[in-house]
Coordinates of C-alpha atoms and ligand atoms in Angstrom, one line a residue:
X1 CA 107.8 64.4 54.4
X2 CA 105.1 66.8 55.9
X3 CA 103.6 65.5 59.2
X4 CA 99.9 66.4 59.9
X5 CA 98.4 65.2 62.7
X6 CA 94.3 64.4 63.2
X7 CA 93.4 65.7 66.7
X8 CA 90.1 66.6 68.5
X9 CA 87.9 65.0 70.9
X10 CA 87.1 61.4 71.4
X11 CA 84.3 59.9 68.7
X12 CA 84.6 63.0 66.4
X13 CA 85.2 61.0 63.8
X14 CA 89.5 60.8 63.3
X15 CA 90.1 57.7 62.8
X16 CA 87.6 57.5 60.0
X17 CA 89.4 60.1 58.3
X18 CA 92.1 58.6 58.5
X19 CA 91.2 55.6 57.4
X20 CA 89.5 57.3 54.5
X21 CA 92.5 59.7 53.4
X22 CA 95.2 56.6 53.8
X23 CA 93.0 53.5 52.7
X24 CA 94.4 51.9 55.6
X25 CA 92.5 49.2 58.3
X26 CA 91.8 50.4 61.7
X27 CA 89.5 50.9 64.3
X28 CA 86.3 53.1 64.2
X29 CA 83.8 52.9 66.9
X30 CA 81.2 55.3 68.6
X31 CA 82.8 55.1 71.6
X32 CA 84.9 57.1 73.0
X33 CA 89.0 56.1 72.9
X34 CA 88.8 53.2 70.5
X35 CA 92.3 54.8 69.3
X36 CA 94.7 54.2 71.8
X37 CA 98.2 53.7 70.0
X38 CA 98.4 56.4 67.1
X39 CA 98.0 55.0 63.3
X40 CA 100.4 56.4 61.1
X41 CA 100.2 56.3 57.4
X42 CA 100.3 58.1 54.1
X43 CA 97.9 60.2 52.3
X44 CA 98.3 63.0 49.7
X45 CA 97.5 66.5 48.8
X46 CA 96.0 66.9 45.6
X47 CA 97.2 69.5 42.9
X48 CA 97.2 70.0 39.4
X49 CA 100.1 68.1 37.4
X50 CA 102.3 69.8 35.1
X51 CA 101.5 67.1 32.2
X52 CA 98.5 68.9 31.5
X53 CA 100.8 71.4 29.7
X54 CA 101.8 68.7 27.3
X55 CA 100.2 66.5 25.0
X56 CA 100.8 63.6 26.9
X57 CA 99.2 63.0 30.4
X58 CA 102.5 61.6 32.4
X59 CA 103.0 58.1 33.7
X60 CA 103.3 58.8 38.0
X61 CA 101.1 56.3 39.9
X62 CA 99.8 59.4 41.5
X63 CA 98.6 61.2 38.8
X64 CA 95.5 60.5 37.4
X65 CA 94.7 62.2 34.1
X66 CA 96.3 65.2 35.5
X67 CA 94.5 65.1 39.3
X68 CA 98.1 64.5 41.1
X69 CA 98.6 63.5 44.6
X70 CA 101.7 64.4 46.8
X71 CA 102.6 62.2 49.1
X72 CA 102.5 63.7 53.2
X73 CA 102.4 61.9 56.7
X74 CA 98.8 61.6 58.2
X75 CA 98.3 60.1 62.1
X76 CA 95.6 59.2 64.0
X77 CA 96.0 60.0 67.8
X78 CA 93.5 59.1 70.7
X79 CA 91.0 61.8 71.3
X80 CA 91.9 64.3 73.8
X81 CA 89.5 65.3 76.2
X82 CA 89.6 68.9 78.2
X83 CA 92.1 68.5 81.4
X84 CA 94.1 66.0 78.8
X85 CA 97.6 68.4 80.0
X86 CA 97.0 67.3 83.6
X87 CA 96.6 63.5 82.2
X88 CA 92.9 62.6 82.2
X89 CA 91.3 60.5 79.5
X90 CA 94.6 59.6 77.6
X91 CA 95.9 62.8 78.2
X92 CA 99.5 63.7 78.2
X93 CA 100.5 60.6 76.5
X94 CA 98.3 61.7 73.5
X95 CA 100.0 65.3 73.7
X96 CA 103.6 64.0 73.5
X97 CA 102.6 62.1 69.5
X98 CA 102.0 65.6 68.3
X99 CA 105.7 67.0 69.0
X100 CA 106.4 66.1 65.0
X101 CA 103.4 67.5 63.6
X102 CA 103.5 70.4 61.5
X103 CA 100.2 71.3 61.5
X104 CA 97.1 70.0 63.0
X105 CA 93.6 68.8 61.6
X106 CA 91.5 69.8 64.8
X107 CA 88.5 67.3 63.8
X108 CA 85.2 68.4 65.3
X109 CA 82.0 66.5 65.7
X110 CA 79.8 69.4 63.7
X111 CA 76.5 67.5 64.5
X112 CA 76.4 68.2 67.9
X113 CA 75.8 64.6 68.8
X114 CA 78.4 64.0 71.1
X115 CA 79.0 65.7 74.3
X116 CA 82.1 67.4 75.6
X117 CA 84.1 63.7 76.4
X118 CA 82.8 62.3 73.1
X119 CA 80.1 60.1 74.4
X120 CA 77.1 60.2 72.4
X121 CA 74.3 62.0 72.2
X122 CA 71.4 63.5 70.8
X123 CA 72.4 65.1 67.3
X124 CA 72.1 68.8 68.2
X125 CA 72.6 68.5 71.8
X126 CA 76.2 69.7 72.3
X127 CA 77.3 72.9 70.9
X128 CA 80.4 72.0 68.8
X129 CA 81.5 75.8 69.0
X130 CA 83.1 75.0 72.4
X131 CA 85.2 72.4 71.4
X132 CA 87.2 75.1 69.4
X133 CA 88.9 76.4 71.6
X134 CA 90.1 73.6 73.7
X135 CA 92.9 71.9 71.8
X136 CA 94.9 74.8 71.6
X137 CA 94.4 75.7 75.2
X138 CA 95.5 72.1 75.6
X139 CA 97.9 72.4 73.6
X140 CA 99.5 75.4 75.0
X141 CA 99.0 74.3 78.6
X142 CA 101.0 71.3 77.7
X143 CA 103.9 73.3 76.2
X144 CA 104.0 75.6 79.2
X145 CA 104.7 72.6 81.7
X146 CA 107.4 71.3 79.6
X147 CA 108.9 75.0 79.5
X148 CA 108.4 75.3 83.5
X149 CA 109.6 71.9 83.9
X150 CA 112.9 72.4 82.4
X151 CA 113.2 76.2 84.0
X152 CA 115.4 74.8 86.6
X153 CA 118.1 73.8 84.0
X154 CA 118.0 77.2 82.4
X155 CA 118.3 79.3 85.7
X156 CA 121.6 76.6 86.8
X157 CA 122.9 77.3 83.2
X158 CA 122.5 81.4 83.8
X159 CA 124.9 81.0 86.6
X160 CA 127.9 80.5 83.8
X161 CA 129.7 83.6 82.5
X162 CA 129.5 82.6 79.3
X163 CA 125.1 82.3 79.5
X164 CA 123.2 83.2 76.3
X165 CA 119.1 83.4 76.8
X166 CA 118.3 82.3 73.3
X167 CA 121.1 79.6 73.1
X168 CA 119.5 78.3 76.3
X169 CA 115.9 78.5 75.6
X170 CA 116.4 77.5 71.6
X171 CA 118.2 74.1 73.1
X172 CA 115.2 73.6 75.5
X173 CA 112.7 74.2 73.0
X174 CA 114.4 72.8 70.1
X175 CA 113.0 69.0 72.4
X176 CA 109.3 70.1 71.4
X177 CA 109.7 70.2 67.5
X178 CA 110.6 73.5 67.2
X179 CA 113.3 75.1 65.2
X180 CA 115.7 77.5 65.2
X181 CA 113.6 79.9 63.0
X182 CA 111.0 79.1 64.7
X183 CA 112.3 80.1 68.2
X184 CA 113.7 83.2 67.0
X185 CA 110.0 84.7 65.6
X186 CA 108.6 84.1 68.5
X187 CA 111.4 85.4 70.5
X188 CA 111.4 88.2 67.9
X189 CA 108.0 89.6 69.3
X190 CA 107.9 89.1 73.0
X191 CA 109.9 91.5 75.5
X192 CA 111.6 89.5 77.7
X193 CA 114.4 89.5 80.6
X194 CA 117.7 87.7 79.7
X195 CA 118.1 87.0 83.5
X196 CA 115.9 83.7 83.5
X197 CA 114.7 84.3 87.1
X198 CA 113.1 88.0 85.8
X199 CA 110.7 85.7 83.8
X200 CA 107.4 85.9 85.6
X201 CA 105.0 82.9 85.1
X202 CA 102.8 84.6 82.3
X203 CA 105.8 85.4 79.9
X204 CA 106.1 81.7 80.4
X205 CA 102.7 80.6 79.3
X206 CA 103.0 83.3 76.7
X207 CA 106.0 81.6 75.4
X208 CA 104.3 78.7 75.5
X209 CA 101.0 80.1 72.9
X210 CA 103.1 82.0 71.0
X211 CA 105.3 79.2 69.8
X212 CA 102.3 76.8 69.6
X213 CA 100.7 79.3 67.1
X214 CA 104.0 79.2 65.2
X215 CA 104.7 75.7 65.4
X216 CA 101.3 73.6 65.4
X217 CA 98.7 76.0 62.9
X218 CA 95.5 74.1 62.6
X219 CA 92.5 73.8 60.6
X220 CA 89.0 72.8 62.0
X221 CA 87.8 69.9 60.2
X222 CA 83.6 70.3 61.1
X223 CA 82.7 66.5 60.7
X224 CA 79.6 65.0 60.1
X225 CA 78.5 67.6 57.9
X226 CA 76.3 64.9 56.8
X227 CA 74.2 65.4 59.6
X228 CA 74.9 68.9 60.8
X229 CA 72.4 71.7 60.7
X230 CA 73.8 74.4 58.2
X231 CA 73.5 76.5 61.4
X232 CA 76.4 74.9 63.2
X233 CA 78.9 74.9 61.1
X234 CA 78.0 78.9 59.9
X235 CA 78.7 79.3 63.5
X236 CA 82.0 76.9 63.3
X237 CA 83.3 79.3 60.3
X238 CA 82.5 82.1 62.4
X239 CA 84.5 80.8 65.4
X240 CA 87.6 79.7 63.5
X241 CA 89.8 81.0 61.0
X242 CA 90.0 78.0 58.5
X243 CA 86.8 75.3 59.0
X244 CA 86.2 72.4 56.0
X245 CA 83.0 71.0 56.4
X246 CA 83.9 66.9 56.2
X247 CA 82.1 64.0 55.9
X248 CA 84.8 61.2 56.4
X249 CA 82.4 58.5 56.3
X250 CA 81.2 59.6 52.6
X251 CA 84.7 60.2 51.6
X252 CA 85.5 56.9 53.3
X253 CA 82.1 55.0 51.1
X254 CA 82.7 56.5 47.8
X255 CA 86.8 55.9 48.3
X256 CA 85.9 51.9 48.9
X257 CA 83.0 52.5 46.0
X258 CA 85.5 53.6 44.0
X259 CA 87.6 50.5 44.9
X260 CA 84.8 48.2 44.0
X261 CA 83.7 49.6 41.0
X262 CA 80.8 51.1 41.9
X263 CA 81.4 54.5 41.4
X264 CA 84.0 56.9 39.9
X265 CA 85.4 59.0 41.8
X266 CA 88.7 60.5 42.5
X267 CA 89.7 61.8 45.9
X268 CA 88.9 66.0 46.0
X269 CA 86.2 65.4 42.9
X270 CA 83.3 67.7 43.2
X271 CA 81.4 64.9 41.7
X272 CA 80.3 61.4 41.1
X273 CA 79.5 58.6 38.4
X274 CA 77.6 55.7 40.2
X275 CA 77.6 52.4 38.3
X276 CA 73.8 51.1 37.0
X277 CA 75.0 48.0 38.9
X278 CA 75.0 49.4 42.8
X279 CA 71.6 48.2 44.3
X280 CA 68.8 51.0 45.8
X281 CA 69.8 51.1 49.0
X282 CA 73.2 51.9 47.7
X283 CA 72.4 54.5 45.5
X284 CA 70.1 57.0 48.1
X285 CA 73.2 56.3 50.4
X286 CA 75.3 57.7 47.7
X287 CA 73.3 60.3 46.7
X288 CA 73.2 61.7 49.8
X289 CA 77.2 61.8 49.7
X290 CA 76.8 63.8 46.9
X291 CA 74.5 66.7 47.9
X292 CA 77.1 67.1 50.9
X293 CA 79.5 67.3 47.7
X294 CA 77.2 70.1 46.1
X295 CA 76.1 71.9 49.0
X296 CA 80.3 72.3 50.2
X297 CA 82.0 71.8 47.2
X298 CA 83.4 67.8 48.2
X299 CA 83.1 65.6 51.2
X300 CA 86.3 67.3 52.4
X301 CA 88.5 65.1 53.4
X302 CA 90.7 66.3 50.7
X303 CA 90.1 70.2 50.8
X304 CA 90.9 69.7 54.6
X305 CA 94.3 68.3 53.4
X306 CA 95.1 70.3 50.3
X307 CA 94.2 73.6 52.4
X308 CA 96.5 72.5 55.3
X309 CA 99.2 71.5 52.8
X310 CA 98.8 75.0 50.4
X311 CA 97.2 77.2 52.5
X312 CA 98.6 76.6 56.5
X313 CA 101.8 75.6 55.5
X314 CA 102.4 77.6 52.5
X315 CA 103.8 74.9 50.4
X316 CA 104.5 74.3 46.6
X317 CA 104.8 71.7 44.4
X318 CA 108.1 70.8 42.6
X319 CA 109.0 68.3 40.0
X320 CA 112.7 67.4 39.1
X321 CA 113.5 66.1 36.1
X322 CA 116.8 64.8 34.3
X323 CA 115.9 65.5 30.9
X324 CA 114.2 68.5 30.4
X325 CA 112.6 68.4 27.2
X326 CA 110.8 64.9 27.9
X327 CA 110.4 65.4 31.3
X328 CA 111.9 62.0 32.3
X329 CA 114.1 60.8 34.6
X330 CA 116.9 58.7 33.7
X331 CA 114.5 55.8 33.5
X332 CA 112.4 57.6 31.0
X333 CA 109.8 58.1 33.4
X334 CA 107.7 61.3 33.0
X335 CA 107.1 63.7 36.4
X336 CA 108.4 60.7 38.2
X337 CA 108.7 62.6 41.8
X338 CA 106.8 65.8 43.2
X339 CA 108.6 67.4 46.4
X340 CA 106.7 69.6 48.4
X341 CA 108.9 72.7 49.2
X342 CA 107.7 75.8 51.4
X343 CA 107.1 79.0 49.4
X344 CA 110.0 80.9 48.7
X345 CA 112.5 77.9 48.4
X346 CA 115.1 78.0 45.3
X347 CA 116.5 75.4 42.4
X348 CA 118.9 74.8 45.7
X349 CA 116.9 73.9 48.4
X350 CA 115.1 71.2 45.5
X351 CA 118.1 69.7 45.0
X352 CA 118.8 69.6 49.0
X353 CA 115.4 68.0 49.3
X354 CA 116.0 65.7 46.4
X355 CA 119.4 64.3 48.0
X356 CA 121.8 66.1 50.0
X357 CA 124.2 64.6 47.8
X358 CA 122.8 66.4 44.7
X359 CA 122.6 69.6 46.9
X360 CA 126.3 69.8 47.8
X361 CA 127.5 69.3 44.6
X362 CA 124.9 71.9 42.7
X363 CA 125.9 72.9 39.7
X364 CA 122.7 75.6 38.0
X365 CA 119.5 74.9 37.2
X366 CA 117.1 74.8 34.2
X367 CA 113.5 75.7 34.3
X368 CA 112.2 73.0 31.9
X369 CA 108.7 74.7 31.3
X370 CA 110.5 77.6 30.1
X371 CA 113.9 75.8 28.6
X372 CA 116.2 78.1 30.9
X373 CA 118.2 78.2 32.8
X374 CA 117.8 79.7 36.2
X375 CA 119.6 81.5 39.0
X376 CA 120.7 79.8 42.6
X377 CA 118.2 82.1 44.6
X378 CA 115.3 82.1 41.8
X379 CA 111.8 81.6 43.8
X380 CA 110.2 78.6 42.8
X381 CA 106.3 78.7 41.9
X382 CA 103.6 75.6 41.9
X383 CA 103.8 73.1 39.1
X384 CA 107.7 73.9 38.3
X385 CA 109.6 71.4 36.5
X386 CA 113.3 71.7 36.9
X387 CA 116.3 70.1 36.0
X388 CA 119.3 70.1 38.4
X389 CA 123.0 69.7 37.2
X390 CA 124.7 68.0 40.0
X391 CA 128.3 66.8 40.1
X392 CA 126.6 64.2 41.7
X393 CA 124.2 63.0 38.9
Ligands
LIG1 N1 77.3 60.7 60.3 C1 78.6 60.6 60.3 N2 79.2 59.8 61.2 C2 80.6 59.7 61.2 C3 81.3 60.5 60.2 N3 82.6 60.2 60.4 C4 82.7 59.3 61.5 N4 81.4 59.0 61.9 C5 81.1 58.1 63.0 O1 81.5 58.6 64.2 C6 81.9 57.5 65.1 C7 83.3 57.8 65.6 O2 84.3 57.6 64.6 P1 85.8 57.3 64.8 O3 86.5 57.6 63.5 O4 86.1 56.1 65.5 O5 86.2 58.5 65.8 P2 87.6 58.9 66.5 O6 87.6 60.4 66.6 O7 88.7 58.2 65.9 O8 87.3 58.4 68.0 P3 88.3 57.9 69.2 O9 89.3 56.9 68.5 O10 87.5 57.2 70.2 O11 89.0 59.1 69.7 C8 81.8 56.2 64.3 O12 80.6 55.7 64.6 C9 81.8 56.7 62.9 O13 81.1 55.9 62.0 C10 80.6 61.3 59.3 O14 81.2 62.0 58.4 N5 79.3 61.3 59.4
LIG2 MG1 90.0 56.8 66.7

């Protein structure tokens, strides 16, 4: 399963996320570190289900009347505050959980209302533009001390006749979550000295960036949109290539209206239906979810996740099947699984990622929107429905 990982200072507002995109109980406070151990959970990227090409919507618990939601790995770590590489607030700790993340949610207190270690403030009084920048610096300071820290192994290994650079950084490296491809792009663009003791301290730290970039993209999540000038987060989209304006405590209120009754609302929805039955207070309250809704086009908590998911990581949606005319599997369930798959990946690579068993013994393939068959290296698109003849199925 994808891995994403909520990051950013203390008290931005991750854990309410979080909370909001899994459903699950833990602790929010406006104070700073109130996450200590990191909350792992589920949530799901939203997408459009194939069923709406039939007559029939399908019966998945995570499609709802065609809104379907594919299952990825969200966690919660403790805010990181700057100087976290050289341990302070919970510092290196904090660093080490993000190793398995494949991308990053940098979540950002748009308001301006807390200050650069996530204490409270004013609303307005910290410039959230400067907190950009700091998690990847982190980030890539953190990687560079792991990289100088294991130098020493790499120069005693050059010392055999038989020493390969690449072999010797890729096994390093490989510790940090990166893999093989990954190590080879970023080798690919950086000129470097296959001697490890030519390797001056700034080819290091460039290491370092480059294979952050390549293995941790991120998104800026600009939180508490609710209360953010328009001017702030004009100058967060400014300052960063991809930045959702959020409000995880609406998502979080109309996800637990939702749960009550009290409004309908599915998660990504540009809009809501509130009930005749919520009380005054609760409707301004709710209304003023939804003109966050209308003025960015959702509370983003989902857009954040869907654009990380589609957009960062380049993913599509896959749906195999054992009978492809009903769409069933051998249960007669309809679209029972979605697999997310990165763009470009075949019929093969579904089967691999259904079971490595039904990989190995892969037989063809059968495009079941189309009813044929398709080749071994065919490029699979979003929303494609496939059968897979297995000699083990
Ligand atoms: N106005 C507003 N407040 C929010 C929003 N999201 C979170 N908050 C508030 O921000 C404060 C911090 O929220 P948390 O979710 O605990 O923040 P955190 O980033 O997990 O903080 P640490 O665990 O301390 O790192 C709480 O008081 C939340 O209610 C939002 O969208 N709008
Ligand atoms: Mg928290």
């Amino acid at each position: 399963m994808l891995s994403l990982a909520l990051a950013g200072k203390p008290n931005a507002g991750k854990s309410t996320f979080y909370t909001a995109a899994t459903m699950a109980e833990v602790d929010v406070g406006n104070y700073p570190f109130t996450t200590i151990d990191a909350n792992r959970g589920v949530s799901y990227a939203r997408t459009e289900c194939p069923c709406l090409n039939r007559d029939q919507r399908c019966d998945s618990d995570n499609c709802n009347d065609g809104k379907r939601y594919v299952p990825v790995e969200l966690y919660d770590v403790a805010g990181l505050v700057p100087g976290a590489h050289e341990g302070r607030g919970l510092g290196n700790q904090f660093l080490d959980e993000l190793t398995d993340a494949d991308a990053i949610l940098h979540v950002v207190d748009a308001s301006g209302g807390t200050n650069e270690e996530g204490e409270p403030v004013e609303v307005g009084e910290h410039d959230p533009v400067e907190d950009i920048d700091f998690i990847e610096d982190e980030m890539d300071r953190w990687l560079a001390s792991i990289i100088e820290r294991n130098w020493e192994t790499v120069e005693r290994q050059s010392r055999s006749p038989d020493f390969d650079i690449d072999e010797a950084l890729g096994e390093m490296l490989t510790g940090v979550g990166a893999t093989e491809a990954d190590i080879a792009t970023v080798l690919r663009n950086i000129d470097y000295p296959t001697d490890p003791l030519g390797w001056t301290d700034e080819l290091k730290r460039s290491l370092a960036s480059d294979l952050r970039a390549q293995t941790k993209p991120l998104i800026v999540v600009a939180n508490k949109a609710d209360i953010a000038s328009d001017g702030n987060i004009e100058r967060l989209r400014e300052a960063a290539d991809i930045v959702i304006p959020t409000t995880a405590d609406g998502e979080l209120a109309l996800r637990r209206g939702a749960e009550a009754g009290l409004v309908e609302y599915d998660p990504g929805d540009e809009s809501v239906t509130i009930s005749e039955e919520v009380s005054d207070q609760q409707r301004e309250g709710l209304e003023q979810i939804q003109d966050v809704i209308d003025e960015w086009g959702g509370t983003g908590v989902q857009q954040a996740l869907d654009a990380v998911v589609y957009d960062v990581l380049d993913q599509i949606t896959a749906y195999p099947v054992e009978n492809e005319t009903k769409w069933t599997d051998s249960k007669g369930r309809m679209l029972p699984d979605a697999h997310l798959l990165p763009t470009g990946s075949t019929p093969l690579d579904l089967a691999y990622a259904v079971h490595s068993d039904i990989g190995e013994g892969y037989l063809h393939a059968v495009d079941a929107q189309e009813g044929r068959r398709i080749s071994e290296d065919h490029e699979l698109t979003e929303g494609d429905v496939i059968k897979i003849v297995s000699t083990a199925n």
